[in-house]
């Protein structure tokens, strides 16, 4: 139905969840070559809070960061608060 690519990555032990510092879904994480986490957080600001959304995002955190990386700009590690459903802990 969603036409996902056949190369879906499963993380049943939540090792990538922990490494990316993700706490909700959807939440983005960007790693630089070598595995250094450079960003984690919201994709954009469309969802301002639970039950509160804008018709259109006015800030595009993930897109803007990826464009800066492509341009070769210096990147400082950062994070933003993502709004979504909490990722349950694995015991």
PDB file of N, CA and C in Angstrom:
ATOM      1  N   UNK A   1       0.820  -1.192   0.000  1.00  0.00           N
ATOM      2  CA  UNK A   1       0.000   0.000   0.000  1.00  0.00           C
ATOM      3  C   UNK A   1       0.866   1.260   0.000  1.00  0.00           C
ATOM      4  N   UNK A   2       1.961   1.265   0.793  1.00  0.00           N
ATOM      5  CA  UNK A   2       2.836   2.434   0.870  1.00  0.00           C
ATOM      6  C   UNK A   2       3.994   2.354  -0.111  1.00  0.00           C
ATOM      7  N   UNK A   3       4.113   1.246  -0.826  1.00  0.00           N
ATOM      8  CA  UNK A   3       5.154   1.033  -1.824  1.00  0.00           C
ATOM      9  C   UNK A   3       6.550   1.284  -1.245  1.00  0.00           C
ATOM     10  N   UNK A   4       6.803   0.687  -0.081  1.00  0.00           N
ATOM     11  CA  UNK A   4       8.121   0.802   0.542  1.00  0.00           C
ATOM     12  C   UNK A   4       9.142   0.052  -0.296  1.00  0.00           C
ATOM     13  N   UNK A   5      10.376   0.527  -0.297  1.00  0.00           N
ATOM     14  CA  UNK A   5      11.413  -0.188  -1.047  1.00  0.00           C
ATOM     15  C   UNK A   5      11.653  -1.559  -0.414  1.00  0.00           C
ATOM     16  N   UNK A   6      12.151  -2.512  -1.181  1.00  0.00           N
ATOM     17  CA  UNK A   6      12.353  -3.851  -0.622  1.00  0.00           C
ATOM     18  C   UNK A   6      13.455  -3.897   0.436  1.00  0.00           C
ATOM     19  N   UNK A   7      14.328  -2.895   0.516  1.00  0.00           N
ATOM     20  CA  UNK A   7      15.424  -2.881   1.486  1.00  0.00           C
ATOM     21  C   UNK A   7      14.985  -2.151   2.758  1.00  0.00           C
ATOM     22  N   UNK A   8      14.043  -2.702   3.472  1.00  0.00           N
ATOM     23  CA  UNK A   8      13.584  -2.101   4.722  1.00  0.00           C
ATOM     24  C   UNK A   8      14.511  -2.555   5.838  1.00  0.00           C
ATOM     25  N   UNK A   9      14.898  -1.642   6.686  1.00  0.00           N
ATOM     26  CA  UNK A   9      15.783  -1.944   7.797  1.00  0.00           C
ATOM     27  C   UNK A   9      14.949  -2.128   9.060  1.00  0.00           C
ATOM     28  N   UNK A  10      15.065  -3.278   9.685  1.00  0.00           N
ATOM     29  CA  UNK A  10      14.374  -3.547  10.945  1.00  0.00           C
ATOM     30  C   UNK A  10      15.364  -3.366  12.085  1.00  0.00           C
ATOM     31  N   UNK A  11      14.890  -2.823  13.192  1.00  0.00           N
ATOM     32  CA  UNK A  11      15.744  -2.553  14.349  1.00  0.00           C
ATOM     33  C   UNK A  11      15.079  -3.115  15.608  1.00  0.00           C
ATOM     34  N   UNK A  12      14.873  -4.433  15.671  1.00  0.00           N
ATOM     35  CA  UNK A  12      14.129  -5.003  16.796  1.00  0.00           C
ATOM     36  C   UNK A  12      14.804  -4.816  18.157  1.00  0.00           C
ATOM     37  N   UNK A  13      16.098  -4.640  18.193  1.00  0.00           N
ATOM     38  CA  UNK A  13      16.808  -4.425  19.458  1.00  0.00           C
ATOM     39  C   UNK A  13      16.954  -2.938  19.793  1.00  0.00           C
ATOM     40  N   UNK A  14      16.475  -2.081  18.906  1.00  0.00           N
ATOM     41  CA  UNK A  14      16.536  -0.617  19.061  1.00  0.00           C
ATOM     42  C   UNK A  14      17.961  -0.082  19.165  1.00  0.00           C
ATOM     43  N   UNK A  15      18.904  -0.759  18.531  1.00  0.00           N
ATOM     44  CA  UNK A  15      20.283  -0.265  18.564  1.00  0.00           C
ATOM     45  C   UNK A  15      20.412   1.036  17.773  1.00  0.00           C
ATOM     46  N   UNK A  16      19.725   1.144  16.643  1.00  0.00           N
ATOM     47  CA  UNK A  16      19.759   2.401  15.881  1.00  0.00           C
ATOM     48  C   UNK A  16      18.946   3.491  16.560  1.00  0.00           C
ATOM     49  N   UNK A  17      17.876   3.106  17.223  1.00  0.00           N
ATOM     50  CA  UNK A  17      17.093   4.077  17.991  1.00  0.00           C
ATOM     51  C   UNK A  17      17.993   4.720  19.038  1.00  0.00           C
ATOM     52  N   UNK A  18      18.733   3.900  19.748  1.00  0.00           N
ATOM     53  CA  UNK A  18      19.632   4.423  20.788  1.00  0.00           C
ATOM     54  C   UNK A  18      20.743   5.263  20.172  1.00  0.00           C
ATOM     55  N   UNK A  19      21.354   4.756  19.121  1.00  0.00           N
ATOM     56  CA  UNK A  19      22.475   5.478  18.499  1.00  0.00           C
ATOM     57  C   UNK A  19      22.053   6.827  17.938  1.00  0.00           C
ATOM     58  N   UNK A  20      20.831   6.906  17.406  1.00  0.00           N
ATOM     59  CA  UNK A  20      20.342   8.149  16.818  1.00  0.00           C
ATOM     60  C   UNK A  20      19.696   9.079  17.841  1.00  0.00           C
ATOM     61  N   UNK A  21      19.544   8.595  19.075  1.00  0.00           N
ATOM     62  CA  UNK A  21      18.906   9.343  20.155  1.00  0.00           C
ATOM     63  C   UNK A  21      17.449   9.655  19.854  1.00  0.00           C
ATOM     64  N   UNK A  22      16.830   8.856  19.007  1.00  0.00           N
ATOM     65  CA  UNK A  22      15.420   9.057  18.660  1.00  0.00           C
ATOM     66  C   UNK A  22      14.543   8.694  19.847  1.00  0.00           C
ATOM     67  N   UNK A  23      13.482   9.461  20.032  1.00  0.00           N
ATOM     68  CA  UNK A  23      12.539   9.169  21.113  1.00  0.00           C
ATOM     69  C   UNK A  23      11.100   9.107  20.619  1.00  0.00           C
ATOM     70  N   UNK A  24      10.833   9.683  19.449  1.00  0.00           N
ATOM     71  CA  UNK A  24       9.490   9.651  18.875  1.00  0.00           C
ATOM     72  C   UNK A  24       9.584   9.327  17.390  1.00  0.00           C
ATOM     73  N   UNK A  25       8.452   8.996  16.821  1.00  0.00           N
ATOM     74  CA  UNK A  25       8.383   8.798  15.385  1.00  0.00           C
ATOM     75  C   UNK A  25       7.277   9.684  14.829  1.00  0.00           C
ATOM     76  N   UNK A  26       7.516  10.449  13.783  1.00  0.00           N
ATOM     77  CA  UNK A  26       8.744  10.500  12.998  1.00  0.00           C
ATOM     78  C   UNK A  26       9.790  11.424  13.620  1.00  0.00           C
ATOM     79  N   UNK A  27      11.025  11.007  13.484  1.00  0.00           N
ATOM     80  CA  UNK A  27      12.158  11.808  13.937  1.00  0.00           C
ATOM     81  C   UNK A  27      13.339  11.473  13.033  1.00  0.00           C
ATOM     82  N   UNK A  28      14.085  12.477  12.636  1.00  0.00           N
ATOM     83  CA  UNK A  28      15.209  12.281  11.720  1.00  0.00           C
ATOM     84  C   UNK A  28      16.523  12.230  12.481  1.00  0.00           C
ATOM     85  N   UNK A  29      17.468  11.488  11.917  1.00  0.00           N
ATOM     86  CA  UNK A  29      18.834  11.465  12.438  1.00  0.00           C
ATOM     87  C   UNK A  29      19.770  11.499  11.245  1.00  0.00           C
ATOM     88  N   UNK A  30      20.800  12.328  11.330  1.00  0.00           N
ATOM     89  CA  UNK A  30      21.773  12.455  10.245  1.00  0.00           C
ATOM     90  C   UNK A  30      23.152  12.144  10.806  1.00  0.00           C
ATOM     91  N   UNK A  31      23.824  11.207  10.158  1.00  0.00           N
ATOM     92  CA  UNK A  31      25.177  10.819  10.540  1.00  0.00           C
ATOM     93  C   UNK A  31      26.131  11.235   9.426  1.00  0.00           C
ATOM     94  N   UNK A  32      27.277  11.750   9.789  1.00  0.00           N
ATOM     95  CA  UNK A  32      28.313  12.076   8.813  1.00  0.00           C
ATOM     96  C   UNK A  32      29.141  10.825   8.537  1.00  0.00           C
ATOM     97  N   UNK A  33      29.899  10.825   7.437  1.00  0.00           N
ATOM     98  CA  UNK A  33      30.790   9.686   7.199  1.00  0.00           C
ATOM     99  C   UNK A  33      31.653   9.458   8.449  1.00  0.00           C
ATOM    100  N   UNK A  34      31.823   8.222   8.810  1.00  0.00           N
ATOM    101  CA  UNK A  34      32.539   7.903  10.038  1.00  0.00           C
ATOM    102  C   UNK A  34      31.584   7.610  11.182  1.00  0.00           C
ATOM    103  N   UNK A  35      30.304   7.901  10.983  1.00  0.00           N
ATOM    104  CA  UNK A  35      29.291   7.545  11.966  1.00  0.00           C
ATOM    105  C   UNK A  35      28.973   8.588  13.015  1.00  0.00           C
ATOM    106  N   UNK A  36      29.505   9.810  12.888  1.00  0.00           N
ATOM    107  CA  UNK A  36      29.218  10.835  13.899  1.00  0.00           C
ATOM    108  C   UNK A  36      27.809  11.393  13.706  1.00  0.00           C
ATOM    109  N   UNK A  37      27.006  11.369  14.788  1.00  0.00           N
ATOM    110  CA  UNK A  37      25.655  11.924  14.763  1.00  0.00           C
ATOM    111  C   UNK A  37      25.757  13.438  14.734  1.00  0.00           C
ATOM    112  N   UNK A  38      25.206  14.044  13.701  1.00  0.00           N
ATOM    113  CA  UNK A  38      25.295  15.494  13.543  1.00  0.00           C
ATOM    114  C   UNK A  38      23.956  16.187  13.798  1.00  0.00           C
ATOM    115  N   UNK A  39      22.860  15.445  13.692  1.00  0.00           N
ATOM    116  CA  UNK A  39      21.534  16.031  13.916  1.00  0.00           C
ATOM    117  C   UNK A  39      20.544  14.945  14.294  1.00  0.00           C
ATOM    118  N   UNK A  40      19.667  15.275  15.215  1.00  0.00           N
ATOM    119  CA  UNK A  40      18.488  14.445  15.438  1.00  0.00           C
ATOM    120  C   UNK A  40      17.355  15.357  15.875  1.00  0.00           C
ATOM    121  N   UNK A  41      16.167  15.041  15.408  1.00  0.00           N
ATOM    122  CA  UNK A  41      15.012  15.856  15.774  1.00  0.00           C
ATOM    123  C   UNK A  41      13.963  15.881  14.687  1.00  0.00           C
ATOM    124  N   UNK A  42      13.207  16.949  14.703  1.00  0.00           N
ATOM    125  CA  UNK A  42      12.071  17.057  13.787  1.00  0.00           C
ATOM    126  C   UNK A  42      12.534  17.188  12.344  1.00  0.00           C
ATOM    127  N   UNK A  43      11.652  16.808  11.446  1.00  0.00           N
ATOM    128  CA  UNK A  43      11.894  16.943  10.017  1.00  0.00           C
ATOM    129  C   UNK A  43      11.610  18.389   9.611  1.00  0.00           C
ATOM    130  N   UNK A  44      10.509  18.908  10.107  1.00  0.00           N
ATOM    131  CA  UNK A  44      10.130  20.300   9.883  1.00  0.00           C
ATOM    132  C   UNK A  44       9.189  20.713  11.010  1.00  0.00           C
ATOM    133  N   UNK A  45       8.656  21.916  10.941  1.00  0.00           N
ATOM    134  CA  UNK A  45       7.815  22.402  12.029  1.00  0.00           C
ATOM    135  C   UNK A  45       6.325  22.336  11.719  1.00  0.00           C
ATOM    136  N   UNK A  46       5.932  21.469  10.818  1.00  0.00           N
ATOM    137  CA  UNK A  46       4.507  21.365  10.477  1.00  0.00           C
ATOM    138  C   UNK A  46       3.673  21.015  11.701  1.00  0.00           C
ATOM    139  N   UNK A  47       4.177  20.102  12.528  1.00  0.00           N
ATOM    140  CA  UNK A  47       3.463  19.729  13.748  1.00  0.00           C
ATOM    141  C   UNK A  47       4.081  20.469  14.922  1.00  0.00           C
ATOM    142  N   UNK A  48       3.343  21.444  15.447  1.00  0.00           N
ATOM    143  CA  UNK A  48       3.846  22.295  16.529  1.00  0.00           C
ATOM    144  C   UNK A  48       3.677  21.636  17.890  1.00  0.00           C
ATOM    145  N   UNK A  49       2.746  20.726  18.013  1.00  0.00           N
ATOM    146  CA  UNK A  49       2.467  20.035  19.262  1.00  0.00           C
ATOM    147  C   UNK A  49       1.416  18.984  18.990  1.00  0.00           C
ATOM    148  N   UNK A  50       1.087  18.194  19.993  1.00  0.00           N
ATOM    149  CA  UNK A  50       0.067  17.166  19.804  1.00  0.00           C
ATOM    150  C   UNK A  50      -1.262  17.836  19.477  1.00  0.00           C
ATOM    151  N   UNK A  51      -1.833  17.474  18.338  1.00  0.00           N
ATOM    152  CA  UNK A  51      -3.105  18.031  17.908  1.00  0.00           C
ATOM    153  C   UNK A  51      -2.999  19.430  17.335  1.00  0.00           C
ATOM    154  N   UNK A  52      -1.798  19.925  17.135  1.00  0.00           N
ATOM    155  CA  UNK A  52      -1.594  21.273  16.615  1.00  0.00           C
ATOM    156  C   UNK A  52      -0.660  21.214  15.411  1.00  0.00           C
ATOM    157  N   UNK A  53      -1.213  21.516  14.247  1.00  0.00           N
ATOM    158  CA  UNK A  53      -0.375  21.498  13.049  1.00  0.00           C
ATOM    159  C   UNK A  53      -0.682  22.690  12.162  1.00  0.00           C
ATOM    160  N   UNK A  54       0.291  23.013  11.328  1.00  0.00           N
ATOM    161  CA  UNK A  54       0.156  24.092  10.352  1.00  0.00           C
ATOM    162  C   UNK A  54      -0.255  23.480   9.023  1.00  0.00           C
ATOM    163  N   UNK A  55      -0.904  24.247   8.170  1.00  0.00           N
ATOM    164  CA  UNK A  55      -1.218  23.719   6.840  1.00  0.00           C
ATOM    165  C   UNK A  55       0.049  23.391   6.052  1.00  0.00           C
ATOM    166  N   UNK A  56       1.116  24.129   6.351  1.00  0.00           N
ATOM    167  CA  UNK A  56       2.380  23.946   5.643  1.00  0.00           C
ATOM    168  C   UNK A  56       3.526  24.314   6.584  1.00  0.00           C
ATOM    169  N   UNK A  57       4.617  23.582   6.504  1.00  0.00           N
ATOM    170  CA  UNK A  57       5.786  23.876   7.342  1.00  0.00           C
ATOM    171  C   UNK A  57       6.386  25.222   6.952  1.00  0.00           C
ATOM    172  N   UNK A  58       6.884  25.945   7.951  1.00  0.00           N
ATOM    173  CA  UNK A  58       7.574  27.211   7.694  1.00  0.00           C
ATOM    174  C   UNK A  58       9.071  27.086   7.956  1.00  0.00           C
ATOM    175  N   UNK A  59       9.468  26.015   8.648  1.00  0.00           N
ATOM    176  CA  UNK A  59      10.880  25.719   8.888  1.00  0.00           C
ATOM    177  C   UNK A  59      11.123  24.283   8.464  1.00  0.00           C
ATOM    178  N   UNK A  60      12.198  24.069   7.735  1.00  0.00           N
ATOM    179  CA  UNK A  60      12.509  22.745   7.179  1.00  0.00           C
ATOM    180  C   UNK A  60      13.880  22.304   7.697  1.00  0.00           C
ATOM    181  N   UNK A  61      13.914  21.897   8.954  1.00  0.00           N
ATOM    182  CA  UNK A  61      15.174  21.594   9.640  1.00  0.00           C
ATOM    183  C   UNK A  61      16.018  20.558   8.896  1.00  0.00           C
ATOM    184  N   UNK A  62      15.433  19.429   8.570  1.00  0.00           N
ATOM    185  CA  UNK A  62      16.187  18.356   7.925  1.00  0.00           C
ATOM    186  C   UNK A  62      16.650  18.766   6.532  1.00  0.00           C
ATOM    187  N   UNK A  63      15.770  19.303   5.737  1.00  0.00           N
ATOM    188  CA  UNK A  63      16.132  19.719   4.381  1.00  0.00           C
ATOM    189  C   UNK A  63      17.247  20.751   4.393  1.00  0.00           C
ATOM    190  N   UNK A  64      17.113  21.746   5.270  1.00  0.00           N
ATOM    191  CA  UNK A  64      18.123  22.801   5.339  1.00  0.00           C
ATOM    192  C   UNK A  64      19.487  22.244   5.745  1.00  0.00           C
ATOM    193  N   UNK A  65      19.499  21.327   6.709  1.00  0.00           N
ATOM    194  CA  UNK A  65      20.762  20.717   7.125  1.00  0.00           C
ATOM    195  C   UNK A  65      21.390  19.926   5.986  1.00  0.00           C
ATOM    196  N   UNK A  66      20.601  19.122   5.299  1.00  0.00           N
ATOM    197  CA  UNK A  66      21.138  18.329   4.189  1.00  0.00           C
ATOM    198  C   UNK A  66      21.678  19.222   3.078  1.00  0.00           C
ATOM    199  N   UNK A  67      21.019  20.334   2.807  1.00  0.00           N
ATOM    200  CA  UNK A  67      21.523  21.273   1.796  1.00  0.00           C
ATOM    201  C   UNK A  67      22.856  21.869   2.229  1.00  0.00           C
ATOM    202  N   UNK A  68      23.002  22.173   3.517  1.00  0.00           N
ATOM    203  CA  UNK A  68      24.269  22.714   4.015  1.00  0.00           C
ATOM    204  C   UNK A  68      25.389  21.686   3.908  1.00  0.00           C
ATOM    205  N   UNK A  69      25.071  20.430   4.164  1.00  0.00           N
ATOM    206  CA  UNK A  69      26.075  19.370   4.036  1.00  0.00           C
ATOM    207  C   UNK A  69      26.512  19.243   2.586  1.00  0.00           C
ATOM    208  N   UNK A  70      25.568  19.230   1.664  1.00  0.00           N
ATOM    209  CA  UNK A  70      25.884  19.109   0.236  1.00  0.00           C
ATOM    210  C   UNK A  70      26.755  20.267  -0.230  1.00  0.00           C
ATOM    211  N   UNK A  71      26.508  21.457   0.299  1.00  0.00           N
ATOM    212  CA  UNK A  71      27.300  22.636  -0.072  1.00  0.00           C
ATOM    213  C   UNK A  71      28.681  22.638   0.571  1.00  0.00           C
ATOM    214  N   UNK A  72      28.918  21.708   1.503  1.00  0.00           N
ATOM    215  CA  UNK A  72      30.212  21.636   2.165  1.00  0.00           C
ATOM    216  C   UNK A  72      30.387  22.624   3.300  1.00  0.00           C
ATOM    217  N   UNK A  73      29.298  23.163   3.791  1.00  0.00           N
ATOM    218  CA  UNK A  73      29.375  24.126   4.888  1.00  0.00           C
ATOM    219  C   UNK A  73      29.730  23.423   6.192  1.00  0.00           C
ATOM    220  N   UNK A  74      30.328  24.161   7.108  1.00  0.00           N
ATOM    221  CA  UNK A  74      30.650  23.622   8.431  1.00  0.00           C
ATOM    222  C   UNK A  74      29.345  23.350   9.179  1.00  0.00           C
ATOM    223  N   UNK A  75      29.275  22.204   9.812  1.00  0.00           N
ATOM    224  CA  UNK A  75      28.063  21.799  10.520  1.00  0.00           C
ATOM    225  C   UNK A  75      28.398  21.598  11.994  1.00  0.00           C
ATOM    226  N   UNK A  76      27.601  22.198  12.846  1.00  0.00           N
ATOM    227  CA  UNK A  76      27.713  22.005  14.286  1.00  0.00           C
ATOM    228  C   UNK A  76      26.620  21.027  14.705  1.00  0.00           C
ATOM    229  N   UNK A  77      26.939  20.028  15.515  1.00  0.00           N
ATOM    230  CA  UNK A  77      25.893  19.100  15.962  1.00  0.00           C
ATOM    231  C   UNK A  77      24.727  19.851  16.592  1.00  0.00           C
ATOM    232  N   UNK A  78      23.515  19.426  16.269  1.00  0.00           N
ATOM    233  CA  UNK A  78      22.334  20.093  16.804  1.00  0.00           C
ATOM    234  C   UNK A  78      21.181  19.110  16.924  1.00  0.00           C
ATOM    235  N   UNK A  79      20.161  19.549  17.634  1.00  0.00           N
ATOM    236  CA  UNK A  79      18.951  18.750  17.747  1.00  0.00           C
ATOM    237  C   UNK A  79      17.762  19.681  17.907  1.00  0.00           C
ATOM    238  N   UNK A  80      16.602  19.179  17.556  1.00  0.00           N
ATOM    239  CA  UNK A  80      15.347  19.891  17.769  1.00  0.00           C
ATOM    240  C   UNK A  80      14.374  18.905  18.394  1.00  0.00           C
ATOM    241  N   UNK A  81      13.325  19.402  18.986  1.00  0.00           N
ATOM    242  CA  UNK A  81      12.318  18.547  19.605  1.00  0.00           C
ATOM    243  C   UNK A  81      11.316  18.114  18.546  1.00  0.00           C
ATOM    244  N   UNK A  82      11.199  16.825  18.356  1.00  0.00           N
ATOM    245  CA  UNK A  82      10.230  16.288  17.414  1.00  0.00           C
ATOM    246  C   UNK A  82       8.918  15.991  18.135  1.00  0.00           C
ATOM    247  N   UNK A  83       7.821  16.102  17.409  1.00  0.00           N
ATOM    248  CA  UNK A  83       6.499  15.797  17.946  1.00  0.00           C
ATOM    249  C   UNK A  83       6.020  14.519  17.288  1.00  0.00           C
ATOM    250  N   UNK A  84       5.617  13.551  18.090  1.00  0.00           N
ATOM    251  CA  UNK A  84       5.115  12.306  17.529  1.00  0.00           C
ATOM    252  C   UNK A  84       4.827  11.293  18.610  1.00  0.00           C
ATOM    253  N   UNK A  85       4.672  10.061  18.182  1.00  0.00           N
ATOM    254  CA  UNK A  85       4.390   8.975  19.114  1.00  0.00           C
ATOM    255  C   UNK A  85       5.700   8.451  19.690  1.00  0.00           C
ATOM    256  N   UNK A  86       5.719   8.251  20.991  1.00  0.00           N
ATOM    257  CA  UNK A  86       6.927   7.769  21.650  1.00  0.00           C
ATOM    258  C   UNK A  86       7.294   6.375  21.184  1.00  0.00           C
ATOM    259  N   UNK A  87       8.584   6.159  21.026  1.00  0.00           N
ATOM    260  CA  UNK A  87       9.103   4.854  20.667  1.00  0.00           C
ATOM    261  C   UNK A  87       9.231   4.060  21.967  1.00  0.00           C
ATOM    262  N   UNK A  88       8.534   2.933  22.076  1.00  0.00           N
ATOM    263  CA  UNK A  88       8.605   2.175  23.328  1.00  0.00           C
ATOM    264  C   UNK A  88       9.990   1.592  23.548  1.00  0.00           C
ATOM    265  N   UNK A  89      10.392   1.506  24.803  1.00  0.00           N
ATOM    266  CA  UNK A  89      11.683   0.915  25.153  1.00  0.00           C
ATOM    267  C   UNK A  89      11.621  -0.588  24.974  1.00  0.00           C
ATOM    268  N   UNK A  90      12.740  -1.164  24.634  1.00  0.00           N
ATOM    269  CA  UNK A  90      12.856  -2.606  24.515  1.00  0.00           C
ATOM    270  C   UNK A  90      13.487  -3.105  25.814  1.00  0.00           C
ATOM    271  N   UNK A  91      12.863  -4.108  26.437  1.00  0.00           N
ATOM    272  CA  UNK A  91      13.420  -4.618  27.698  1.00  0.00           C
ATOM    273  C   UNK A  91      14.507  -5.619  27.447  1.00  0.00           C
TER     274      UNK A  91
END
